C-alpha atoms as a printed R data frame, in Angstrom:
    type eleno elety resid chain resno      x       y       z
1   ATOM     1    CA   UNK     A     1 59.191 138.455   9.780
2   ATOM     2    CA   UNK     A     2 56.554 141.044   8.389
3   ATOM     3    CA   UNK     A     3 54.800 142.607  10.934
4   ATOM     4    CA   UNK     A     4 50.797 142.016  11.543
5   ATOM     5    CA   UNK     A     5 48.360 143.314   9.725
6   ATOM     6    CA   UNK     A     6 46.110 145.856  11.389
7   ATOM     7    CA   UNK     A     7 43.443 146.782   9.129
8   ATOM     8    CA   UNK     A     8 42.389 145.180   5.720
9   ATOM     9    CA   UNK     A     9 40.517 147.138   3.604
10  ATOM    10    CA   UNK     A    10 38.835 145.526   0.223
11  ATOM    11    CA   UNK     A    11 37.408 146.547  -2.526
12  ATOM    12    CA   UNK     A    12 35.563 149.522  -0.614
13  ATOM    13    CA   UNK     A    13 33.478 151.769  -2.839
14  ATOM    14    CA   UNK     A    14 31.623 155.432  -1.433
15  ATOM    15    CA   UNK     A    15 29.676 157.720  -3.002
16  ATOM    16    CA   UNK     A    16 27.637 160.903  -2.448
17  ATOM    17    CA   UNK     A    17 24.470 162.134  -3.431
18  ATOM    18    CA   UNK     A    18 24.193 164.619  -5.485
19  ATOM    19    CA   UNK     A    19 21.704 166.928  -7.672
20  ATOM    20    CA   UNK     A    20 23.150 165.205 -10.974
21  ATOM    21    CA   UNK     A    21 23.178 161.733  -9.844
22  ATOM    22    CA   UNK     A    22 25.205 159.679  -7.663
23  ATOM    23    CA   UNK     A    23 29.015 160.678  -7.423
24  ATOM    24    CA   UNK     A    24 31.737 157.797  -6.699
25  ATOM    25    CA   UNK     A    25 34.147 159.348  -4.659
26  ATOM    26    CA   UNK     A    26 36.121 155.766  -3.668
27  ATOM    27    CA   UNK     A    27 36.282 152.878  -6.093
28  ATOM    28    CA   UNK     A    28 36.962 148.858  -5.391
29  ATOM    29    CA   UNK     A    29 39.920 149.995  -2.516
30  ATOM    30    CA   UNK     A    30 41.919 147.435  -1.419
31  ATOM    31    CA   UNK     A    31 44.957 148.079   1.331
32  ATOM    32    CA   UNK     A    32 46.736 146.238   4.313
33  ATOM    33    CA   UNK     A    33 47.986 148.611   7.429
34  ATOM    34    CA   UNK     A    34 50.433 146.861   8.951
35  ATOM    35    CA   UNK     A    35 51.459 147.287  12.697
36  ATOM    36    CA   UNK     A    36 53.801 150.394  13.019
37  ATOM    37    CA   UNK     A    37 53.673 151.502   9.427
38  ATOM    38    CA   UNK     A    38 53.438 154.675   8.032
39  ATOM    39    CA   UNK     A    39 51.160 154.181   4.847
40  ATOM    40    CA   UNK     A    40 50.722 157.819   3.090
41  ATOM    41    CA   UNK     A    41 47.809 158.456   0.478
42  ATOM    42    CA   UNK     A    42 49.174 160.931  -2.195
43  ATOM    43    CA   UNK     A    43 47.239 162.982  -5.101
44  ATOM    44    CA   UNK     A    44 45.278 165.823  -6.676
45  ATOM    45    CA   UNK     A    45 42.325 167.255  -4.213
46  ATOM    46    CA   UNK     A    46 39.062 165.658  -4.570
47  ATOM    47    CA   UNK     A    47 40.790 162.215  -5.143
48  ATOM    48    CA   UNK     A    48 39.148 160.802  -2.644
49  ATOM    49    CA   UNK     A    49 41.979 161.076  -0.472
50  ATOM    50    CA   UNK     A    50 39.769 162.333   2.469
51  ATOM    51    CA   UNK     A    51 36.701 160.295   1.830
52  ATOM    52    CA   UNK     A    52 38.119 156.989   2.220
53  ATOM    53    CA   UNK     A    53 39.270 157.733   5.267
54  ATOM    54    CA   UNK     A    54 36.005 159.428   6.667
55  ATOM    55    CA   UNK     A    55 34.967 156.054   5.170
56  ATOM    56    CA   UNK     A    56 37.227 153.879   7.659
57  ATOM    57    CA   UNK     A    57 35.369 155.629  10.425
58  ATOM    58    CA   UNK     A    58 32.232 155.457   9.311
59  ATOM    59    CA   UNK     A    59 31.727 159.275   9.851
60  ATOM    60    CA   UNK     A    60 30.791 160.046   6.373
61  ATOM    61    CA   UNK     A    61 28.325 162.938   5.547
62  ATOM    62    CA   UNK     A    62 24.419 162.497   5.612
63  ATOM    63    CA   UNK     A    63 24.922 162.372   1.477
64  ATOM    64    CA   UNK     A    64 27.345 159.680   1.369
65  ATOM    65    CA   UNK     A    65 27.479 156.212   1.541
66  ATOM    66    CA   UNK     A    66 29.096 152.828   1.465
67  ATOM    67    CA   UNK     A    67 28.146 151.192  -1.856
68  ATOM    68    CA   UNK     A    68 30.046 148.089  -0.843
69  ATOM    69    CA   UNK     A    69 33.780 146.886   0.614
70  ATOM    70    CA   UNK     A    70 34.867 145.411   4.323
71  ATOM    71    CA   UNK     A    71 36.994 146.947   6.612
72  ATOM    72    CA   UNK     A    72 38.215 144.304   8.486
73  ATOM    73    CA   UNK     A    73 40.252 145.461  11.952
74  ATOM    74    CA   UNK     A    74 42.461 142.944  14.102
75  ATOM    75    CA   UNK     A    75 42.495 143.620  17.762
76  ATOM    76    CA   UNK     A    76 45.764 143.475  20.123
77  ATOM    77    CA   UNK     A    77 44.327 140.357  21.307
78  ATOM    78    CA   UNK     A    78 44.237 138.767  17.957
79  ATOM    79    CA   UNK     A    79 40.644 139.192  17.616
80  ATOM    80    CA   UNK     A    80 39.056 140.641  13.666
81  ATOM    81    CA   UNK     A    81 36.213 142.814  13.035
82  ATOM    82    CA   UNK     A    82 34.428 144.440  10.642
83  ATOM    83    CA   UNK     A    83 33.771 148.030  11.246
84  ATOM    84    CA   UNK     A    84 31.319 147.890   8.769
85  ATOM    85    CA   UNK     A    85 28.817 145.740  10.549
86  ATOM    86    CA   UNK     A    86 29.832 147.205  14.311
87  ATOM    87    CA   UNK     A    87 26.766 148.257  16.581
88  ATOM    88    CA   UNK     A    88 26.181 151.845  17.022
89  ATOM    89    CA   UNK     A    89 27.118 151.365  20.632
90  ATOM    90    CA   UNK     A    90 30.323 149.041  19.665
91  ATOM    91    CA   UNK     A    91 30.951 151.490  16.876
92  ATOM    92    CA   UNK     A    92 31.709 154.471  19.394
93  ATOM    93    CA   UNK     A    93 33.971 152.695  21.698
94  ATOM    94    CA   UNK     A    94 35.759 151.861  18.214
95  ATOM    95    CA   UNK     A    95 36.234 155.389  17.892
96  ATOM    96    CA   UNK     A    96 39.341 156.879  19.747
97  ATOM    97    CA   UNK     A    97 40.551 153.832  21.841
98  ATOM    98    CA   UNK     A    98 41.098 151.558  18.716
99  ATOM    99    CA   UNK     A    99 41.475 153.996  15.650
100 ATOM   100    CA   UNK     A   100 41.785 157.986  15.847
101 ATOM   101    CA   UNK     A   101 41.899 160.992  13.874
102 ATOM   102    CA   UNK     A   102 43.718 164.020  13.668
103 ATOM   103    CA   UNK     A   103 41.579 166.275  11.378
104 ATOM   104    CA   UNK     A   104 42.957 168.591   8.815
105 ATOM   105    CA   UNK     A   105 42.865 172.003  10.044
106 ATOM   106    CA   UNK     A   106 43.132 172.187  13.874
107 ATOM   107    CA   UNK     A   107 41.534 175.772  14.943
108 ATOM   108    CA   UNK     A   108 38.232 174.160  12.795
109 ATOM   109    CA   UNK     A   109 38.516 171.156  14.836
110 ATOM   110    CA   UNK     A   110 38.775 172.293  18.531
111 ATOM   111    CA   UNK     A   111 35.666 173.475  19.752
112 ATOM   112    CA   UNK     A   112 36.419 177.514  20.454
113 ATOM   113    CA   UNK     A   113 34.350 178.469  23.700
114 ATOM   114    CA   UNK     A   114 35.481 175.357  25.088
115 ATOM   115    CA   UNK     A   115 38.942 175.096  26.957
116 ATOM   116    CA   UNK     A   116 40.896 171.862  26.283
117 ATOM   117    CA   UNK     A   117 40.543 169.981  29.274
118 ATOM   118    CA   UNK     A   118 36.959 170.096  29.021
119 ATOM   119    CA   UNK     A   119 37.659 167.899  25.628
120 ATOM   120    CA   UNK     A   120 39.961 165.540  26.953
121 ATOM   121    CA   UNK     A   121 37.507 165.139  29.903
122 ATOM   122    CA   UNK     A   122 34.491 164.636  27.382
123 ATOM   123    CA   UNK     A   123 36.866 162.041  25.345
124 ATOM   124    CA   UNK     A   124 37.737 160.123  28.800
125 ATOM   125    CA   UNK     A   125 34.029 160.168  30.174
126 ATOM   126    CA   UNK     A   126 32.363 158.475  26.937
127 ATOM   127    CA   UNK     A   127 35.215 155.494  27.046
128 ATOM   128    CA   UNK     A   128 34.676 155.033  30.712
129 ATOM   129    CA   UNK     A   129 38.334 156.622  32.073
130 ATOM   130    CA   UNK     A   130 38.205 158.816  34.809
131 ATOM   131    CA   UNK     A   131 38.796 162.369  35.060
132 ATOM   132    CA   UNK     A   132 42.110 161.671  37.157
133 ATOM   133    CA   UNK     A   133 43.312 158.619  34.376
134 ATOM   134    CA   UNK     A   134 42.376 161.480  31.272
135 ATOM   135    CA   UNK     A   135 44.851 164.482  33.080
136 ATOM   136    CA   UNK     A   136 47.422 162.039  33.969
137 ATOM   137    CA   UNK     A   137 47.504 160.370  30.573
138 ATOM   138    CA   UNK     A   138 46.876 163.807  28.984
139 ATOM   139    CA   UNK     A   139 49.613 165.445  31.094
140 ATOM   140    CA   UNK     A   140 52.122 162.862  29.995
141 ATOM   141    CA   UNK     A   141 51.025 163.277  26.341
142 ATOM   142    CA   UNK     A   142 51.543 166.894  26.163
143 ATOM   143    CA   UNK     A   143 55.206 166.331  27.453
144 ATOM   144    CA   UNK     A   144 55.676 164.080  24.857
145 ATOM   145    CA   UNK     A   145 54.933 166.352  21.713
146 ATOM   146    CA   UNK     A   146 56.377 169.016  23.254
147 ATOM   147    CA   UNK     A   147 54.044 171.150  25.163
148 ATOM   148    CA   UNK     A   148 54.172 172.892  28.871
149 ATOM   149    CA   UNK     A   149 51.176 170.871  30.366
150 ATOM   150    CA   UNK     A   150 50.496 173.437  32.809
151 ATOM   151    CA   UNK     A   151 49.767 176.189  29.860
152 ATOM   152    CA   UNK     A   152 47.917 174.069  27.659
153 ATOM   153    CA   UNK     A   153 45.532 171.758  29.489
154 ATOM   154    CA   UNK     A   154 43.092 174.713  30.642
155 ATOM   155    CA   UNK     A   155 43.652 177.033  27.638
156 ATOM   156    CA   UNK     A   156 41.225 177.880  24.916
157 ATOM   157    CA   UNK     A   157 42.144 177.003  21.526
158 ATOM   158    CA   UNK     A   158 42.808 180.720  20.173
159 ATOM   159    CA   UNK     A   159 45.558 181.154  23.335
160 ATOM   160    CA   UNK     A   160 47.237 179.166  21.082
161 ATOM   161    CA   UNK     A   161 49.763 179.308  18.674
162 ATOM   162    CA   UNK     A   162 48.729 176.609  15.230
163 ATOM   163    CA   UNK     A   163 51.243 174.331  15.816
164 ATOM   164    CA   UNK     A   164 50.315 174.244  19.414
165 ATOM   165    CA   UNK     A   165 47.000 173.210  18.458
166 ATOM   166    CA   UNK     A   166 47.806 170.799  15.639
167 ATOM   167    CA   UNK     A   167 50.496 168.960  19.148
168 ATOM   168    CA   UNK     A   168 47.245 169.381  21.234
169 ATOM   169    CA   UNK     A   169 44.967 167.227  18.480
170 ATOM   170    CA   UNK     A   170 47.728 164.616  18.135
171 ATOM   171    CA   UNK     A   171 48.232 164.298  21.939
172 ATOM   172    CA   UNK     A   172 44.617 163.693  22.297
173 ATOM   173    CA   UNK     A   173 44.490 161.362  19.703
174 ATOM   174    CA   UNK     A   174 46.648 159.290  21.157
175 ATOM   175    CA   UNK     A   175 44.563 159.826  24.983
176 ATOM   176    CA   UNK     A   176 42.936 156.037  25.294
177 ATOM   177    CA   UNK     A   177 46.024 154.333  23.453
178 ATOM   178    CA   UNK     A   178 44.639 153.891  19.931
179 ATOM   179    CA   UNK     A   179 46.440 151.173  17.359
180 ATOM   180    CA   UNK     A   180 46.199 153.463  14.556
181 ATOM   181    CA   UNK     A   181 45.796 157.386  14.049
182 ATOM   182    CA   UNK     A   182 44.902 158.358  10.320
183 ATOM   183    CA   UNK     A   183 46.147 161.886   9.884
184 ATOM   184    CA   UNK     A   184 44.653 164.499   7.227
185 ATOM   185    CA   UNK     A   185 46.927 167.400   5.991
186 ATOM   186    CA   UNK     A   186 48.459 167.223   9.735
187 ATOM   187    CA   UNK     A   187 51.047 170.247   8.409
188 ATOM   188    CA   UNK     A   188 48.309 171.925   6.287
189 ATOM   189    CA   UNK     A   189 48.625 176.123   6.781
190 ATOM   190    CA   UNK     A   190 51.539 175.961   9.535
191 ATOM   191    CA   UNK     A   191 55.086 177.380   8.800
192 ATOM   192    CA   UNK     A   192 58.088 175.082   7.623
193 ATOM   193    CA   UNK     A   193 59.719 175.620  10.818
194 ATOM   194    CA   UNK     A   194 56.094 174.424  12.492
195 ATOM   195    CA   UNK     A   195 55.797 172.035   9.969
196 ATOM   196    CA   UNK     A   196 59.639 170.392  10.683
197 ATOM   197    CA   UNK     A   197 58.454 170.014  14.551
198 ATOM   198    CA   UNK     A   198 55.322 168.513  13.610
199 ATOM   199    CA   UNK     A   199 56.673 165.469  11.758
200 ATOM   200    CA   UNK     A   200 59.650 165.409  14.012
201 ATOM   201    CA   UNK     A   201 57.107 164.799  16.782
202 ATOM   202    CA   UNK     A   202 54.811 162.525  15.019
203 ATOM   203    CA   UNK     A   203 57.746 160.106  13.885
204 ATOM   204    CA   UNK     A   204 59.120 160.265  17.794
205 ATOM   205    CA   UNK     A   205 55.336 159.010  18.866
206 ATOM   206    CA   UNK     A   206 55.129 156.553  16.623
207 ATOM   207    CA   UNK     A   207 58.389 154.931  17.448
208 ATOM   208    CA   UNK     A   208 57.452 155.325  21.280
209 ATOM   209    CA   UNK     A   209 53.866 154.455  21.442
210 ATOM   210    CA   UNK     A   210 53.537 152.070  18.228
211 ATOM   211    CA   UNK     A   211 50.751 153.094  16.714
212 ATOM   212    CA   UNK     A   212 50.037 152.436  13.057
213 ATOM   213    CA   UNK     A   213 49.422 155.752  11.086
214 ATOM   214    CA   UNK     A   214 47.448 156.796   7.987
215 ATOM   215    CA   UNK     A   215 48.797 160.144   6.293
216 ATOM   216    CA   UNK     A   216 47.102 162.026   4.228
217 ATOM   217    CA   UNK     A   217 49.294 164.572   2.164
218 ATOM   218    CA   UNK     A   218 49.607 167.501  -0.850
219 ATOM   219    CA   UNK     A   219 52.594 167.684  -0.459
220 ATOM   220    CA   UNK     A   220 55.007 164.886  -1.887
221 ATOM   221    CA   UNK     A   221 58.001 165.734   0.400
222 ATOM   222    CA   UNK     A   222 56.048 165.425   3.811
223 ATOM   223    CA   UNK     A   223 55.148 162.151   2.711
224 ATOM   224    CA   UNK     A   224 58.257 160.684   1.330
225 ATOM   225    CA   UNK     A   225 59.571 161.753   4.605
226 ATOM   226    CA   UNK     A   226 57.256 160.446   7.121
227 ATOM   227    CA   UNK     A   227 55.690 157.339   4.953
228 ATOM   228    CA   UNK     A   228 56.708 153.823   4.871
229 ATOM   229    CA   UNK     A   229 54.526 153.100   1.994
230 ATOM   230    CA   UNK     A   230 52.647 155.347  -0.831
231 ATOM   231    CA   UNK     A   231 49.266 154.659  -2.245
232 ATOM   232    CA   UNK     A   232 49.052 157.355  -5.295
233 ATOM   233    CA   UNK     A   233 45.205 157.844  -5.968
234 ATOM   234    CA   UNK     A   234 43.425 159.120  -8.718
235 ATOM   235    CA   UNK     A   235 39.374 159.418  -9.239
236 ATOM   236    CA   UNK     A   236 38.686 157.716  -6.098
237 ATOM   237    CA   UNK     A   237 41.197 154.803  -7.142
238 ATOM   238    CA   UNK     A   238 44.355 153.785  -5.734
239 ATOM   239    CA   UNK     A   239 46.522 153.389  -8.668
240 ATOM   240    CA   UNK     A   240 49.770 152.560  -7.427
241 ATOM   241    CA   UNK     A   241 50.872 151.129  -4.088
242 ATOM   242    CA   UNK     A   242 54.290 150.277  -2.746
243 ATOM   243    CA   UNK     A   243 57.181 151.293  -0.226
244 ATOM   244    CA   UNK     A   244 57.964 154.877  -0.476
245 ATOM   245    CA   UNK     A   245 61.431 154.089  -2.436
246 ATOM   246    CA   UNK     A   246 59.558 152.309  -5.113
247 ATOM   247    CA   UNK     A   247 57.056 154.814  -5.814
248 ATOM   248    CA   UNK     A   248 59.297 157.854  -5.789
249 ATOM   249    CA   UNK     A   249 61.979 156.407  -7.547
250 ATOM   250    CA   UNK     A   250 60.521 153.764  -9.755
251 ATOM   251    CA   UNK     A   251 57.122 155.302 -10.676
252 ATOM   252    CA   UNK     A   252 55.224 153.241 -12.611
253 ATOM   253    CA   UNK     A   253 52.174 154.843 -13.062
254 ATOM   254    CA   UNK     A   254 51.628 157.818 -15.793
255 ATOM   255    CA   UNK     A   255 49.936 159.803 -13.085
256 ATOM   256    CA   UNK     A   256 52.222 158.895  -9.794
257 ATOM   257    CA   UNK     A   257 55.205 160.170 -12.324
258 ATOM   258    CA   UNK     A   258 52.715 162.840 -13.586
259 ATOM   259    CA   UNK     A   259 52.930 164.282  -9.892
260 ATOM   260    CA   UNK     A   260 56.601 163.684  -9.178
261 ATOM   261    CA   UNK     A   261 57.013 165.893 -12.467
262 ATOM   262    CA   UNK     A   262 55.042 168.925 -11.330
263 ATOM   263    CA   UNK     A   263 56.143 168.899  -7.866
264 ATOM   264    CA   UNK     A   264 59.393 171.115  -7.762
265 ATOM   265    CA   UNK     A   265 62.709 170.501  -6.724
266 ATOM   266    CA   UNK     A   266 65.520 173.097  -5.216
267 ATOM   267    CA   UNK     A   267 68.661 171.108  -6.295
268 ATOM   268    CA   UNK     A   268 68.057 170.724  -9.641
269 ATOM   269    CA   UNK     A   269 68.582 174.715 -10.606
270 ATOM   270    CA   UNK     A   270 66.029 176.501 -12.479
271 ATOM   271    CA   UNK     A   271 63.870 174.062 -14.314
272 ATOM   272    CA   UNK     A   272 60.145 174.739 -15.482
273 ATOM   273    CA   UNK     A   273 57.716 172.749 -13.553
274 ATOM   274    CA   UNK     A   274 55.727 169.990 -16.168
275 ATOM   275    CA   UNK     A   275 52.138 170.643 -15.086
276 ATOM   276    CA   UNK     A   276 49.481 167.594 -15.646
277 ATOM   277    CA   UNK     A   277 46.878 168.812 -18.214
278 ATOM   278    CA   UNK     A   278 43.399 168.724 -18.463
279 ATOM   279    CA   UNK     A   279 41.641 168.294 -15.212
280 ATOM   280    CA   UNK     A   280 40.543 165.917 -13.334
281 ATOM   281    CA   UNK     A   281 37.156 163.745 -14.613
282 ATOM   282    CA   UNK     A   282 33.979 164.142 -13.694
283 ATOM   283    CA   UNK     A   283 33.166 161.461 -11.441
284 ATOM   284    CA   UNK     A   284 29.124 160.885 -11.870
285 ATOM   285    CA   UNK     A   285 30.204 160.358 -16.031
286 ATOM   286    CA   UNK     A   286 33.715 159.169 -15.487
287 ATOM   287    CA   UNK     A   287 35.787 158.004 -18.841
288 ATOM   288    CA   UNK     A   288 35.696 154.729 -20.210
289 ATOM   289    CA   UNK     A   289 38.907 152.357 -19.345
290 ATOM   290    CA   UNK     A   290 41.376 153.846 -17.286
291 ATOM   291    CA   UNK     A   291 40.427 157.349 -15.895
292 ATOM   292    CA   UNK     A   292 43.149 158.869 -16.585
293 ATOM   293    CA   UNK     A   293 43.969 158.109 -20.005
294 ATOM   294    CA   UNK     A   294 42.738 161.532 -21.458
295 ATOM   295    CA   UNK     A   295 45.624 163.203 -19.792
296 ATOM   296    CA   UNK     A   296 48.536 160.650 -19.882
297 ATOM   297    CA   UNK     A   297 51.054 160.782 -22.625
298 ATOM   298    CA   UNK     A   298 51.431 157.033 -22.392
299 ATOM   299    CA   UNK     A   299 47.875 156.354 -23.494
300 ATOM   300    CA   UNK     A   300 46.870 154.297 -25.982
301 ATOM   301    CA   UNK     A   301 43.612 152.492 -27.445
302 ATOM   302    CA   UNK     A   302 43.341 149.781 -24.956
303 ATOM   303    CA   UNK     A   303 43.344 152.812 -22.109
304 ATOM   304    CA   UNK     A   304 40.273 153.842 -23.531
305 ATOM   305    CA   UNK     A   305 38.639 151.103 -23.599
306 ATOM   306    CA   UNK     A   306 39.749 148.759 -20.568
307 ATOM   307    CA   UNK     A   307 40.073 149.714 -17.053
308 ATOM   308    CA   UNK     A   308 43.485 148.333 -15.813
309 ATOM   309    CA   UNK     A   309 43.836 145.881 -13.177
310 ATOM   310    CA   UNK     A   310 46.250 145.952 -10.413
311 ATOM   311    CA   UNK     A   311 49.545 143.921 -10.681
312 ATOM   312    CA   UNK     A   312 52.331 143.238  -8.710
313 ATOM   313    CA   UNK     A   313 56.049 144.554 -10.351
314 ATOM   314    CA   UNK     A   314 58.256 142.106 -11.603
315 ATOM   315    CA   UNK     A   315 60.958 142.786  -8.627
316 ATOM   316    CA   UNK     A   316 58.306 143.199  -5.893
317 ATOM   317    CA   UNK     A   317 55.047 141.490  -5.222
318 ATOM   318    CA   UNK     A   318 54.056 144.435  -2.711
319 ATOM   319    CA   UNK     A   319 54.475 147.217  -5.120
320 ATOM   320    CA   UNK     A   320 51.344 147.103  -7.427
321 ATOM   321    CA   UNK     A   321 50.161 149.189 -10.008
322 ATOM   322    CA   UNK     A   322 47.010 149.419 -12.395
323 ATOM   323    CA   UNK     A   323 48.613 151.012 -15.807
324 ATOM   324    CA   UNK     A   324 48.794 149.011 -19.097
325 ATOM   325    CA   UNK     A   325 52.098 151.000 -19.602
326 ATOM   326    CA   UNK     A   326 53.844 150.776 -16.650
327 ATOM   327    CA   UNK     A   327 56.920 149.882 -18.709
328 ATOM   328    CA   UNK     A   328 57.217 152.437 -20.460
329 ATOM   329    CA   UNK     A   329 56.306 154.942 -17.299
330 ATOM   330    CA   UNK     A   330 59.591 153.101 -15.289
331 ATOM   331    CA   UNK     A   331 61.508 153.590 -18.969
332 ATOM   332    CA   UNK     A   332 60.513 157.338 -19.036
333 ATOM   333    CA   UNK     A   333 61.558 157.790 -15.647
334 ATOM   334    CA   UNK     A   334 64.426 156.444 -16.017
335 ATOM   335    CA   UNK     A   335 65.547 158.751 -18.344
């Protein structure tokens, strides 16, 4: 039986404001989170990656805004909303007890002349638990992702070590029991050795607490490893969604193989990496048909002219791409 779906996302669009115009950062989205799933977003920076899920939240930047979309979020009790049309006062209860974040970059997130317990305390106070409930519940939290309690709770950020902090933001991301947790670049600047605790810890939480997660990712190992699912995005578009098997072994996009080409592998010997060329486009004048036909070596004249629509593979309705080629993409990977 598939599990229930958490959040629905569709067709969600964002852009910014900028001195040349308006910028579309997100374009027609569409996704299903489904209770307990991984679901990783994967691609090149400023792919919107980021912004979609500053989107979910509605914490975008004074400059940006939501063009159009729903986010539709189901309860525990059953019960659907739409963040988009939330109350400022229902909108910050949203916050933290039903979806989280664990920002990329941790020493940038903690506050630095203010020790943690003062932010658990200031997290507890605004959703009505008590100072006694937050310690408790942050106590137990700390245990769980592998921290001394005792050390932590009163310490100032910089008394710790980065993968200390990056346990500290995922502990209190979890504080008022949140169904899902979108994560950006959790492992982003931390050793590999940091970096293997990390996920170890984040995969141990999930399975204990069941909470649906978001992941944001660089790097394609990290999220072939932690992800149920992989949405590749390019120029604010998702361009190919499925389970992480699918889309890392039967690409079927020119640009989710694109990546999977440049990224490099240590069992294969000494191979030169295949870089993607050109860059990406500019998104206030964006190409004509499907964005990223001037750098694919599949494209064609029907590339250039119509913007691909989203189907379903012929083995698996789930797994959807947008590529007129996606043939010959599963054909060259194959090879």
């Amino acid at each position: 039986m598939a599990a229930n779906i958490v959040l629905s996302v569709r067709d969600l669009s964002v852009s910014y404001l900028t001195r040349r115009g308006r910028l579309r950062a997100v374009s027609n989205v569409s996704f299903d989170l489904r209770e307990g799933e991984t679901l990783a977003f994967i691609g090149e920076s400023g792919c919107g990656k980021s912004t979609l899920n500053l989107a979910l939240l509605r914490l975008l930047p004074k400059t940006g805004r939501i063009d159009q979309g729903s986010i539709l979020y189901t309860r525990r009790d059953g019960t659907q909303i739409d963040v988009l049309k939330l109350s400022q006062r229902d909108w910050q209860r949203f916050l933290w007890s039903e979806c989280a974040m664990v920002f990329q970059g941790a020493l940038n997130s903690l506050n630095p002349v203010i020790r943690i317990s003062s932010m658990i305390y200031d997290t507890a106070q605004a959703h009505g638990m008590s100072r006694l409930d937050a310690k408790a519940r942050a106590f137990e939290l700390f245990e769980k992702v592998r921290l001394d309690p005792l050390r932590v709770f009163n310490a100032y950020p910089h008394e710790l070590s980065g993968g200390m902090r990056q346990r500290v933001l995922l502990a209190t991301s979890l504080l008022l029991r949140p169904q899902i947790v979108i994560m950006d670049e959790p492992t982003t600047a931390v050793d590999i050795l940091t970096q293997r605790s990390i996920l170890d810890v984040l995969e141990r939480m999930r399975d204990e607490l069941n909470f649906s997660t978001i992941f944001i990712s660089h790097d394609l190992a990290v999220a072939a490893e932690i992800a149920d699912r992989i949405a590749t995005m390019y120029a604010g578009e998702i361009v190919e969604i499925g389970g992480v098997n699918d889309v890392f072994y039967r690409p079927q996009h020119a640009y989710t193989l694109s990546l999977l080409n440049a990224a490099p592998r240590l069992s294969t010997g000494e191979e030169e990496l295949s870089s993607i060329p050109g860059s990406p486009p500019d998104l206030i004048n964006p190409p004509t048909g499907c964005k990223f036909h001037p750098r694919c070596p599949f494209g064609t004249d029907i590339c250039r002219t119509d913007q691909p629509i989203a189907l379903a593979a012929p083995d698996d309705a789930r797994h959807l791409i947008a590529c007129h080629h996606s043939d010959r993409v599963l054909a060259a990977k194959r090879r």
